Coordinates of C-alpha atoms and ligand atoms in Angstrom, one line a residue:
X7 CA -8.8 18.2 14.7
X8 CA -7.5 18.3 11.3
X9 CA -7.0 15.4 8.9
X10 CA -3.2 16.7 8.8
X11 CA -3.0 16.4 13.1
X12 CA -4.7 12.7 12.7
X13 CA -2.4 11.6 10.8
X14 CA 0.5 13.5 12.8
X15 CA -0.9 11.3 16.1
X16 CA -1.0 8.4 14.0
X17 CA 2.8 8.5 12.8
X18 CA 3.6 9.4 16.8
X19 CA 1.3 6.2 18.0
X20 CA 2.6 3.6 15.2
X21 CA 6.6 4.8 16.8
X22 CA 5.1 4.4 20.2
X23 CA 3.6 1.2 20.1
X24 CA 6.4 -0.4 17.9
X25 CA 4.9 -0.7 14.2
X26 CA 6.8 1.7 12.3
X27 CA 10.2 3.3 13.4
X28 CA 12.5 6.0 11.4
X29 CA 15.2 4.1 9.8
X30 CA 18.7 4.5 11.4
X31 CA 16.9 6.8 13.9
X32 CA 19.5 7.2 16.3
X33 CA 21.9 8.9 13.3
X34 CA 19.1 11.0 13.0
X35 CA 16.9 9.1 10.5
X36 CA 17.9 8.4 6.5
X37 CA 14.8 9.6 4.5
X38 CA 11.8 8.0 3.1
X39 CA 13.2 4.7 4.5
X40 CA 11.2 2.9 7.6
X41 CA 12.3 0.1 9.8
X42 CA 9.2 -2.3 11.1
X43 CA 8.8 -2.9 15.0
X44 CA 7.5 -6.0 16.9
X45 CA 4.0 -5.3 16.0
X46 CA 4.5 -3.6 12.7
X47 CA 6.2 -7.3 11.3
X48 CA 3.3 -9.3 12.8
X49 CA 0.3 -7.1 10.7
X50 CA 2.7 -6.8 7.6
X51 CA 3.5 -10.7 7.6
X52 CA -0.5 -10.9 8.3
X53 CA -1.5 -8.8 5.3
X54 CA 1.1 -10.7 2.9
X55 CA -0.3 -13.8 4.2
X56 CA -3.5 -12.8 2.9
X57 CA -2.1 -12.0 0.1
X58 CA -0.5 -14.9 -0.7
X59 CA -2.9 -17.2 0.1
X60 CA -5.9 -15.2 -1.9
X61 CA -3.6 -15.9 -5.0
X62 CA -1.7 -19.1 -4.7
X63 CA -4.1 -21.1 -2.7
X64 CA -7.3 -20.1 -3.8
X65 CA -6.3 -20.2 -7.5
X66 CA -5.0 -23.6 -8.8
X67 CA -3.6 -22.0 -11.7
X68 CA -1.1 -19.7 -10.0
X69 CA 1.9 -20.4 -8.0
X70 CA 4.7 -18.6 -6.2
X71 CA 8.2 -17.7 -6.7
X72 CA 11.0 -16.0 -5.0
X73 CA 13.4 -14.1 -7.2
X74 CA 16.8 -12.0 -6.2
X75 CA 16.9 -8.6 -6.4
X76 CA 19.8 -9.1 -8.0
X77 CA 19.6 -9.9 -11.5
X78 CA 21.8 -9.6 -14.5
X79 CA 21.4 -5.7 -15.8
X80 CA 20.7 -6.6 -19.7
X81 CA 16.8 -7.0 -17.9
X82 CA 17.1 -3.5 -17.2
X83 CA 17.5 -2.4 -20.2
X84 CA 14.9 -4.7 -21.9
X85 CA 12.5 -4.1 -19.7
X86 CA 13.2 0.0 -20.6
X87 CA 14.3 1.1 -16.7
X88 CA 17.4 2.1 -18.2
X89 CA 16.0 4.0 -20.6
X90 CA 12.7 5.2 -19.3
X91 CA 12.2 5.3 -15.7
X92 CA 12.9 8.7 -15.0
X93 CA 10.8 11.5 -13.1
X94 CA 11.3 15.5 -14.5
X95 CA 13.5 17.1 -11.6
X96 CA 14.2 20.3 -10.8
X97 CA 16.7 22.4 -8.2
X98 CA 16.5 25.7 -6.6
X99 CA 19.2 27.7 -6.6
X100 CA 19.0 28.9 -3.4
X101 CA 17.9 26.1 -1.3
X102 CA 19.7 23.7 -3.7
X103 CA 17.1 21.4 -3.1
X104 CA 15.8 18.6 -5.7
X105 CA 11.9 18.7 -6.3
X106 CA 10.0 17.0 -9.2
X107 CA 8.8 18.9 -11.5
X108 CA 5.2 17.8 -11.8
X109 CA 4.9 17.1 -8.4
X110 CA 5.4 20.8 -7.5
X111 CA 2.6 21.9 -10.1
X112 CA 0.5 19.3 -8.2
X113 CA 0.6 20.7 -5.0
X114 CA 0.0 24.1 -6.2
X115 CA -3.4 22.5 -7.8
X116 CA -4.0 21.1 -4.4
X117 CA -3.9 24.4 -3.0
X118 CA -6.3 25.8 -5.6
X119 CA -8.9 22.6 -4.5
X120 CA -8.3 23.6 -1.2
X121 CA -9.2 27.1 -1.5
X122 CA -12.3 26.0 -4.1
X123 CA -13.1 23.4 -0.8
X124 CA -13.0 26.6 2.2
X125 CA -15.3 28.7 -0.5
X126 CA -17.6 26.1 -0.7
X127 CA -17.4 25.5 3.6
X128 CA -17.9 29.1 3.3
X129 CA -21.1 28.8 1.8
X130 CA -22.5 26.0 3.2
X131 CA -22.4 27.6 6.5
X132 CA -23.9 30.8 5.4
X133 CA -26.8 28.8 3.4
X134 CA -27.0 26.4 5.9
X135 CA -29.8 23.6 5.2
X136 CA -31.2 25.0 1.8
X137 CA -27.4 25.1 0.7
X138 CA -26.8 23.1 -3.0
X139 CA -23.3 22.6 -3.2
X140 CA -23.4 21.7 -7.1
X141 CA -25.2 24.9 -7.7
X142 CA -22.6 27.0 -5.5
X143 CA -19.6 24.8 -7.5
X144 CA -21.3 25.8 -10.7
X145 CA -21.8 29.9 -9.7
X146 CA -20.1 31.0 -7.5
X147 CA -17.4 33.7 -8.9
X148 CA -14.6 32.8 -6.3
X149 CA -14.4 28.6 -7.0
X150 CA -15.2 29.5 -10.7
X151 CA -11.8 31.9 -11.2
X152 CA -9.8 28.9 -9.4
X153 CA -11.5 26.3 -11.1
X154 CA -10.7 28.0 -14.6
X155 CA -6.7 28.5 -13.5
X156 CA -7.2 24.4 -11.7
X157 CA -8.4 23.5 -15.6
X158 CA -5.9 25.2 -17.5
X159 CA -2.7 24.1 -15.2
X160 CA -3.4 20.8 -15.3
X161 CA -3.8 20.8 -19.3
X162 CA -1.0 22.0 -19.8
X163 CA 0.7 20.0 -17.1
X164 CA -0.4 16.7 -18.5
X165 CA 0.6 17.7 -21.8
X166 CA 4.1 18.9 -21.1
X167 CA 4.5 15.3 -19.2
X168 CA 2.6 13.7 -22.3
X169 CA 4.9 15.0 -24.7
X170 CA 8.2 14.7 -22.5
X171 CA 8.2 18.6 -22.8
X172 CA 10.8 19.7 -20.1
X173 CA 10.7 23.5 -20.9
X174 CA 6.9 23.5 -20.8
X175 CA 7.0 21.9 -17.7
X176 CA 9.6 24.6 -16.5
X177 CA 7.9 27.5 -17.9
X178 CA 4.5 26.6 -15.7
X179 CA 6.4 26.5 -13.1
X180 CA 7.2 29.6 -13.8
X181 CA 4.0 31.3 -14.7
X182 CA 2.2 29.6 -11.9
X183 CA 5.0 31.6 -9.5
X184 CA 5.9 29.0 -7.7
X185 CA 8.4 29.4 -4.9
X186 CA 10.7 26.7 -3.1
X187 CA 9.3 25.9 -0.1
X188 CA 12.6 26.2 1.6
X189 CA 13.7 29.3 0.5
X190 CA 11.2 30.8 -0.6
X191 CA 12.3 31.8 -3.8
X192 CA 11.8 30.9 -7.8
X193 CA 15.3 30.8 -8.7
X194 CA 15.1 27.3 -10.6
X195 CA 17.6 25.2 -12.5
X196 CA 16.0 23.8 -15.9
X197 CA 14.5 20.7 -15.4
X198 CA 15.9 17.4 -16.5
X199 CA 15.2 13.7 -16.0
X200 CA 16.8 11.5 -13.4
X201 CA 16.6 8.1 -14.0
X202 CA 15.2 6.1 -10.2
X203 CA 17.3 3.0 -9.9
X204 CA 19.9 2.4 -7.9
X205 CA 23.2 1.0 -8.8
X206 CA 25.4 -0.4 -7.7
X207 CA 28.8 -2.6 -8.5
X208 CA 29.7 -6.2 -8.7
X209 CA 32.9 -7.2 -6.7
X210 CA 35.3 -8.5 -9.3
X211 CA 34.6 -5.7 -12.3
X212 CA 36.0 -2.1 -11.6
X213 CA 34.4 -0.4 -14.9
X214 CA 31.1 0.6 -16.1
X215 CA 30.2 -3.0 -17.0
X216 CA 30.2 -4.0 -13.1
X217 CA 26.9 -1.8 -13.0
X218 CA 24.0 -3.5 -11.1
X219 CA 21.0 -2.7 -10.2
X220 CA 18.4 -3.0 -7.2
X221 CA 15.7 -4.6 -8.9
X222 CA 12.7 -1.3 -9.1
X223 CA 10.3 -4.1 -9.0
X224 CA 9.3 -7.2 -8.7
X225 CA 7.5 -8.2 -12.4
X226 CA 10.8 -9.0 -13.9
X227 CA 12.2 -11.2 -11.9
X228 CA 8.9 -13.3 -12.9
X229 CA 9.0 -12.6 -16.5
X230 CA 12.6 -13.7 -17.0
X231 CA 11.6 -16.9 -14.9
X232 CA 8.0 -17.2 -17.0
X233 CA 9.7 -20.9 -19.2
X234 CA 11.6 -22.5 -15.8
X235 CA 7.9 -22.5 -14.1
X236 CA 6.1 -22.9 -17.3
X237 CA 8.2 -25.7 -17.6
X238 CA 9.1 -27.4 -14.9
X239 CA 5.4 -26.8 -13.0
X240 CA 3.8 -28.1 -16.2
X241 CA 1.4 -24.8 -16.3
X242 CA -1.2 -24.5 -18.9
X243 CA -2.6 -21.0 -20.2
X244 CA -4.1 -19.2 -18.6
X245 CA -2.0 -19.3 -15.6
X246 CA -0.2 -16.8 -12.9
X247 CA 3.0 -16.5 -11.2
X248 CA 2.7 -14.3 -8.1
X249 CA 5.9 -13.1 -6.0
X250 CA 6.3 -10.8 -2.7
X251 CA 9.7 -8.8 -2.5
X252 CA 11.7 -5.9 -1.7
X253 CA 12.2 -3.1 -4.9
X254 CA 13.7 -0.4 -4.6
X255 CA 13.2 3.4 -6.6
X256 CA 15.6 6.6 -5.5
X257 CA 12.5 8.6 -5.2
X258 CA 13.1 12.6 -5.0
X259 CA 10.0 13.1 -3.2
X260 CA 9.9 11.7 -0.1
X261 CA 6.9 12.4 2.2
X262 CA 3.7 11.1 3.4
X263 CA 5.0 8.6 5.6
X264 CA 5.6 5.1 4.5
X265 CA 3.2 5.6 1.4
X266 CA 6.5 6.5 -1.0
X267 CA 9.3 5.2 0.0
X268 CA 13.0 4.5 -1.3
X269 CA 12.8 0.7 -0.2
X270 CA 9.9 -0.8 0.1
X271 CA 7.4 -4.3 -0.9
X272 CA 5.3 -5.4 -3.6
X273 CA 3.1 -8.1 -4.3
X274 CA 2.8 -8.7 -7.8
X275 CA 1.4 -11.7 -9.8
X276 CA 1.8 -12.1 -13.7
X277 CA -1.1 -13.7 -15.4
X278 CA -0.2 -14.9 -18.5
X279 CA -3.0 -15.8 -21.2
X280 CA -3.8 -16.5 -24.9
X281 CA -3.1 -13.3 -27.1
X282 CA -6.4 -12.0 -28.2
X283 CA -8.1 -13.2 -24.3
X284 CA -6.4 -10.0 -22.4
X285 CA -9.2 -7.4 -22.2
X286 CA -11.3 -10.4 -20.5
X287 CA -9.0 -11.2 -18.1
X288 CA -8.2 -7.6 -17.2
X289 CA -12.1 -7.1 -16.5
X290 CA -11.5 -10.1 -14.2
X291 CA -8.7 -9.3 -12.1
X292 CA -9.9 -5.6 -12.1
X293 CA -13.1 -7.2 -10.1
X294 CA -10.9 -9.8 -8.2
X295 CA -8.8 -7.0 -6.7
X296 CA -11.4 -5.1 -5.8
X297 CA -13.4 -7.8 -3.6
X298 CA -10.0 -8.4 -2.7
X299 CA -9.6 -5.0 -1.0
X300 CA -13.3 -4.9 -0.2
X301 CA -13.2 -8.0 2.0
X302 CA -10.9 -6.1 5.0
X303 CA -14.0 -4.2 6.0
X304 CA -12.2 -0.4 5.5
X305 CA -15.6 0.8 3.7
X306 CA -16.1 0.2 0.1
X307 CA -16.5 4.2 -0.6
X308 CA -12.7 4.3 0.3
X309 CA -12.1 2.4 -3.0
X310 CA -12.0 3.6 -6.6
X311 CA -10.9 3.2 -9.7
X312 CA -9.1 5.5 -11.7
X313 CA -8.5 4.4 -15.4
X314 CA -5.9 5.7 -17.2
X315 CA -6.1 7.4 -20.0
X316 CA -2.7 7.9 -21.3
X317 CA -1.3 4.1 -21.4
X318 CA 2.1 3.2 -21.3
X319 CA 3.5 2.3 -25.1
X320 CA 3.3 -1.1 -23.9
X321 CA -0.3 -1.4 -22.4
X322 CA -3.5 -1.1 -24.3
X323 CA -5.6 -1.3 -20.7
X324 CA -4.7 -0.4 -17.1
X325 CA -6.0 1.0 -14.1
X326 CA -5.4 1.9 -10.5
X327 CA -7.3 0.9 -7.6
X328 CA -7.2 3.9 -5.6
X329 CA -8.1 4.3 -1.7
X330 CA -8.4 7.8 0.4
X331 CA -5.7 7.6 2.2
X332 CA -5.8 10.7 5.2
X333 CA -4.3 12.9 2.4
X334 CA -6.8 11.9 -0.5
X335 CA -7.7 9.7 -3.0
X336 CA -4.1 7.9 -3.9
X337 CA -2.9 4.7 -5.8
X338 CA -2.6 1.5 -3.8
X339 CA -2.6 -1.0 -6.6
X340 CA -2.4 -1.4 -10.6
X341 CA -4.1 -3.4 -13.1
X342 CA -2.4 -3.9 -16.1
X343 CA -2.7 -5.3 -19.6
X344 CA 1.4 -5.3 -20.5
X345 CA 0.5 -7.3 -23.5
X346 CA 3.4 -9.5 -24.7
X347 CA 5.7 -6.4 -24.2
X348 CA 7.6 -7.8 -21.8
X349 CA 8.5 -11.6 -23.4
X350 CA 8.9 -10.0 -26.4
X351 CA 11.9 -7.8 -24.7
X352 CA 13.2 -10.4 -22.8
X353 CA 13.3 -12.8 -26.2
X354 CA 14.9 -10.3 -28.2
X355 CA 17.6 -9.0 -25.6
X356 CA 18.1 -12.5 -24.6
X357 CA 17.9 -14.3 -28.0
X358 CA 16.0 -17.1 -26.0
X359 CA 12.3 -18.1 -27.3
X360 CA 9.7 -16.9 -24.7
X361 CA 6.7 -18.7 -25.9
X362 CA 4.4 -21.3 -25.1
X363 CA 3.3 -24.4 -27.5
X364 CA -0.8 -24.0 -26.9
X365 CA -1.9 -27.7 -26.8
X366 CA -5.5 -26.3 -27.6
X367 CA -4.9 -23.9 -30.6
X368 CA -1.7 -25.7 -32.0
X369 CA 0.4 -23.0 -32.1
X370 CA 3.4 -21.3 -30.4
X371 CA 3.3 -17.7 -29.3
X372 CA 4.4 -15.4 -26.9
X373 CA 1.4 -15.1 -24.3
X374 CA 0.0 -11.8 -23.1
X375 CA 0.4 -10.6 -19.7
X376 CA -1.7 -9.0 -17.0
X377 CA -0.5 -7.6 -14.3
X378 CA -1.9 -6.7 -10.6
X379 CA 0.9 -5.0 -8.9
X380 CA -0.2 -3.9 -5.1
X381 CA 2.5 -1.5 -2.4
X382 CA 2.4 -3.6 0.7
X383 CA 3.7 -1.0 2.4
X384 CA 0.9 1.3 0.9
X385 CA -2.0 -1.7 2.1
X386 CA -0.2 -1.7 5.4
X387 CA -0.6 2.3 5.7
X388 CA -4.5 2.0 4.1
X389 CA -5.3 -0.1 7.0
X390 CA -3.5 1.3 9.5
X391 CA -5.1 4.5 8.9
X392 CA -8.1 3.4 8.7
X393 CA -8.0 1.4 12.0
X394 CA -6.6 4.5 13.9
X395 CA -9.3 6.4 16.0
X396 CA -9.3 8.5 18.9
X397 CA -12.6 8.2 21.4
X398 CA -14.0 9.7 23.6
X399 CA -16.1 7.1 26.1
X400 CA -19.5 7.9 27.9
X401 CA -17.6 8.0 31.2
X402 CA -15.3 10.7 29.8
X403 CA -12.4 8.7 29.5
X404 CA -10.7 9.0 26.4
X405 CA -9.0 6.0 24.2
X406 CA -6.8 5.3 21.2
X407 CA -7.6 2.4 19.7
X408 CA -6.7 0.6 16.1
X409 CA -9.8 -1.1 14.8
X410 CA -7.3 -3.5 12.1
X411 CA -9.4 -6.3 11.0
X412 CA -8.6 -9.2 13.8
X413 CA -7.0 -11.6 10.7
X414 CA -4.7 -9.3 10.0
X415 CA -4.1 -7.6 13.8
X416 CA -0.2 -8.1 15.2
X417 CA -1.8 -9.8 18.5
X418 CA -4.8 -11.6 18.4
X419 CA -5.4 -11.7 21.9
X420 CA -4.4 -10.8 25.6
X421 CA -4.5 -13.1 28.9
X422 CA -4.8 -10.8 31.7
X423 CA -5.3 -12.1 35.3
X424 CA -8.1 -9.9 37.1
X425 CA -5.3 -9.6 40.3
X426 CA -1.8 -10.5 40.7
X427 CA -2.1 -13.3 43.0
X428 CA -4.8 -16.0 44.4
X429 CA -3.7 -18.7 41.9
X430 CA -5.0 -16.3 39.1
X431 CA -1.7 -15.7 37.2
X432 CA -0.8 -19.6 36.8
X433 CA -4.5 -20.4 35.3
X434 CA -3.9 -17.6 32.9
X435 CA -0.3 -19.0 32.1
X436 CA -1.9 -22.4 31.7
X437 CA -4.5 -21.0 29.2
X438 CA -2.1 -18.9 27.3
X439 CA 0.0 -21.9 26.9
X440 CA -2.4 -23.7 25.2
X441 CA -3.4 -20.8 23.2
X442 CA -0.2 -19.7 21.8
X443 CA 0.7 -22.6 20.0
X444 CA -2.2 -21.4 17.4
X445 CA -2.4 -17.7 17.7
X446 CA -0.1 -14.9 18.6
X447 CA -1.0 -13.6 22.2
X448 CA 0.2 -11.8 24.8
X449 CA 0.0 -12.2 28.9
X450 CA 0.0 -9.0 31.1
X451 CA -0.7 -8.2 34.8
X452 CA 0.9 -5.5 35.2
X453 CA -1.2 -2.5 36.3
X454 CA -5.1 -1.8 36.7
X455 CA -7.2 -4.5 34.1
X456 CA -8.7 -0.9 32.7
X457 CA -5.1 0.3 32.0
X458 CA -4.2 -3.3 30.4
X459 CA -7.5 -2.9 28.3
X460 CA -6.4 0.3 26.9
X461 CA -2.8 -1.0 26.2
X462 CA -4.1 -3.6 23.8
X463 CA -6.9 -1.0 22.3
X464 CA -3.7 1.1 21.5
X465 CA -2.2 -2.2 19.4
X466 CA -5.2 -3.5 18.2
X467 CA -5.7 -6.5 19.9
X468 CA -9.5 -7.7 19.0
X469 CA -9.9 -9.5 21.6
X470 CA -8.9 -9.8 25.9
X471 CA -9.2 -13.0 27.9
X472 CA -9.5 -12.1 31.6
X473 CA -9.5 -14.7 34.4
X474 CA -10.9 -14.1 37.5
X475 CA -11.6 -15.8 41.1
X476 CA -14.6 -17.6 39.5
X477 CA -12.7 -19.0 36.5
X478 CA -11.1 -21.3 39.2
X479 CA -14.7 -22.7 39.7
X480 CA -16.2 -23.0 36.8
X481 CA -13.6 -22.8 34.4
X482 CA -14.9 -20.1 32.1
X483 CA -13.4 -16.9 31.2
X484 CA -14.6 -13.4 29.9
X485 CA -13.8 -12.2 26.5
X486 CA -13.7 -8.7 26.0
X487 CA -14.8 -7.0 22.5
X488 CA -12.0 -4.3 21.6
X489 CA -14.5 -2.6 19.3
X490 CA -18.0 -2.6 21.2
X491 CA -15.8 -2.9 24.5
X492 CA -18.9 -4.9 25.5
X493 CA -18.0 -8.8 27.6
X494 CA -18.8 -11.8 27.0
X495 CA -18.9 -15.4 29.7
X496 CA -17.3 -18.1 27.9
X497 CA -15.5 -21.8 28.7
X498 CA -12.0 -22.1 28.5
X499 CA -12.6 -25.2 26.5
X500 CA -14.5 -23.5 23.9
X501 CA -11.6 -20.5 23.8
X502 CA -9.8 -22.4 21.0
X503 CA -12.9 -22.6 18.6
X504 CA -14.3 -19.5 18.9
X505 CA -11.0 -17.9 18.6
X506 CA -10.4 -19.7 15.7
X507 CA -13.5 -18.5 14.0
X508 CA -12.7 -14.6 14.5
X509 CA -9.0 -14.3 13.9
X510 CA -8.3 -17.3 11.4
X511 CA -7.6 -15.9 7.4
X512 CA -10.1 -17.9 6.7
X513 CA -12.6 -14.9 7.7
X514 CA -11.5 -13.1 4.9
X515 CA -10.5 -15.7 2.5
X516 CA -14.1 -16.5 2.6
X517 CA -15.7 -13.8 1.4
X518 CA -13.7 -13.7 -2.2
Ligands
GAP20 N1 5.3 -3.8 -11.9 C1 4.5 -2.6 -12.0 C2 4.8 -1.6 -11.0 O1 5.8 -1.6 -10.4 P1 4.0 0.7 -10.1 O2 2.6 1.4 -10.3 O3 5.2 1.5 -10.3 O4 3.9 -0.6 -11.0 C3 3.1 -0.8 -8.1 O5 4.0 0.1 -8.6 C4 2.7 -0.5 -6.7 O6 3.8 -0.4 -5.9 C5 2.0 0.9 -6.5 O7 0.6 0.8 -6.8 C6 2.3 1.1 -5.1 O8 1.3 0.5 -4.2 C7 3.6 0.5 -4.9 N2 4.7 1.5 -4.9 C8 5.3 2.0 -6.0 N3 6.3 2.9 -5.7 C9 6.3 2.9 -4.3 C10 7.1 3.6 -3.3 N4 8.1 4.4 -3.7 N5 6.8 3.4 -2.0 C11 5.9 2.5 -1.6 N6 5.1 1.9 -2.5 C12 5.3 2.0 -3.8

């Protein structure tokens, strides 16, 4: 099976088994926006918990806030949104529909890798065990033509976007012949920029100065708080302020599942520290975040960074933390060094004074930022993918079953009464009672205990208690192992403990 078809069957099984649904499905769906089931709300609060904790609790020096996504649109324009957050679209004619620009010269760049990858499958089979695929990459006449168009389009790509150069942009789309996908043709409009918030207006003010925005992230609603929790916590440099929350971006592209979407969640946390300390700190947080990711057990070769080369005119460091996702390599967090940008917007637009009186140095200034900004939606899909596999057992049997780390699973475990009757079904009740009030479990005894098994595999759920005639003797109960599937004799009394140790936060909390 292809990567594509996995990850078909694993959009089909998160719908089925209630962890991600189409918005507004039963109007027929509204676009790159997803609604979160019964078990999709347990994992996401699971993974925010994790989250939250790895940053507020662990860290002394940073706490929490929760801004509105409201917020009074001179931020916009200070922060440059208004301005500068735009992506290069373009329309075809025919289809009339709205691509961006760039990201249509990117997919005909993935093509070309594709077609560099099936030469170099090509080869491998033919060559078999004495095959060198560096050598092939660096000879062969085929995946050196494509690699030789691959390096030139995405020169002049990158410089087109560098220099903000619409008609370059337009004119390799033109040269590189590519056709809407839709109609098929390459009748294309020019290409302009289209600015991604969404606006909105306030009740009582009819005109252009009612505009307001949904907040397209999270940061400023932390920088324009930075003196109220400066103040009022009595923080000392370095320190952080961390916040979860909804943003919202009218992407154009609109695909991959819930990796881009038009509303979705960030975690962000603003560390600000002494002008002059940055580069330090950004080494540190680049390390932090990456232990961070590192500690859920996906595989560390699914992690890397990409640093960017061309910063922002307000960054002098930043990076992404990328993870392959089942359609590549992708961004699922960045590091940034914002420098005092930010403040120093917010102070001018706002004529307040941003800064902080350094007890230490004596002096006042306007502290420098770093930033770790991480998609929970994105972390939500990266582990969710990862977790999905499809198995075929030794007795033929096939399952489905989502291998999420059990800290961060929707259902920790499953009570399941061997048989419907003999007394069996109250001692199960009576254990899940006392279970329940510390984890989130379920109780089933409908159908065949294999069939139960499965149904928790499908959800995730590490871990199934089963009572049977003997627990009514000697009060002990079997766990079963979702991953090794392997079972293991255990006293109800020591359920609570050992439970404890497996599914608590504190597994992964632990390791940073
Ligand atoms: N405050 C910095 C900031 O917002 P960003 O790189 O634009 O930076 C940070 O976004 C993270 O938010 C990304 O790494 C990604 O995980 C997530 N993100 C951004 N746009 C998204 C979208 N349309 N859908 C889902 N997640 C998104």
């Amino acid at each position: 099976m292809t990567q594509e078809e996995v990850f078909k069957n694993l959009i089909a099984h998160a719908k089925e088994y209630g962890f991600i649904f189409p918005s507004s499905e039963i109007y027929d769906g509204l676009s790159a926006v997803y609604d979160y089931g019964q078990m999709g709300v347990e994992m996401k609060n699971n993974i925010k918990k994790y989250w939250w904790e790895s940053m507020v609790r662990l860290n002394e020096n940073i706490v929490g806030i929760d801004s509105a996504i409201f917020m009074h649109p001179r931020i916009w324009e200070a922060s440059g949104h208004v301005g500068a957050f735009n992506d290069p679209l373009i329309d075809n004619k025919d289809s009339k529909k709205r691509y961006r620009a760039d990201v249509l010269i990117e997919d005909y760049l993935a093509k070309l890798e594709e077609k560099m990858n099936k030469e170099v499958e090509k080869g491998r089979k033919k060559f078999g065990d004495s095959f060198n695929e560096e050598q092939f990459r660096a000879t062969n006449p085929n995946v050196l033509r494509s690699k030789t168009k691959w390096d030139e389009v995405h020169q002049r790509m990158t410089e087109a976007l560098n220099q903000n150069d619409l008609v370059a942009l337009r004119q390799l789309i033109i040269d590189c012949e590519i056709a809407c996908p839709i109609s098929g043709t390459k009748n294309w409009t020019e290409v302009r920029q289209f600015n991604l918030m969404f606006s909105t207006q306030l009740g009582n003010i009819s005109d252009e100065s009612g505009i307001i925005y949904l907040r397209p992230e999270t940061a400023q609603g932390i920088f324009v708080n930075f003196l109220n929790v400066q103040k009022t916590g009595r923080m000392k440099i370095p320190f952080g302020i961390a916040q979860i929350g909804k943003a919202f971006r009218n992407e154009i592209v609109a695909r991959q599942f819930i990796f881009r979407m038009r509303e979705f969640e960030q975690m962000e946390m603003q560390f600000f520290v002494r002008p002059g300390d940055e580069m330090q700190w950004f080494k540190k947080w680049k390390a932090t975040r990456l232990a961070w990711h590192k500690a859920l057990g996906l595989g560390d070769e699914k992690y890397r960074f990409h640093d960017h080369e061309k910063l922002a005119h307000y960054a002098n460091a930043a990076t992404d933390i990328e993870f392959e996702f089942p359609f590549g390599f992708k961004e699922l967090e960045g590091i940034h060094s914002r420098t005092d940008f930010d403040l120093s917007q917010h102070q001018k637009f706002s004529g307040r004074k941003m800064q902080y009186f350094d007890p230490e140095t004596n002096e006042s200034y306007v502290p420098y930022v770093i930033e770790t900004s991480i998609g929970l939606d994105r972390t939500f899909l990266a582990i969710l993918s990862s977790a999905y596999t499809e198995e075929k057992l030794e007795n033929g049997e096939e399952r489905v079953v989502l291998r999420i780390p059990p800290a961060i699973a929707p259902v920790k475990m499953a009570v399941l009464p061997l048989i419907k009757k003999d007394g069996l079904p109250e001692k199960a009740h009576e254990i899940m009672n006392t279970l329940k009030i510390d984890f989130n479990c379920q109780y089933d005894e409908k159908d065949s205990i294999g069939k139960r098994y499965r149904r928790q595999d499908a959800i995730g759920t590490p871990f199934c208690i089963t009572v049977d005639h003997d627990t009514l003797n000697d009060n002990c109960v079997t766990i079963r192992y979702r991953d090794t599937m392997t079972q293991e004799r255990v006293p109800i009394d020591a359920l609570r403990t050992i439970m404890d140790e497996k599914v608590n936060l504190r597994s992964l909390l632990g390791k940073l």
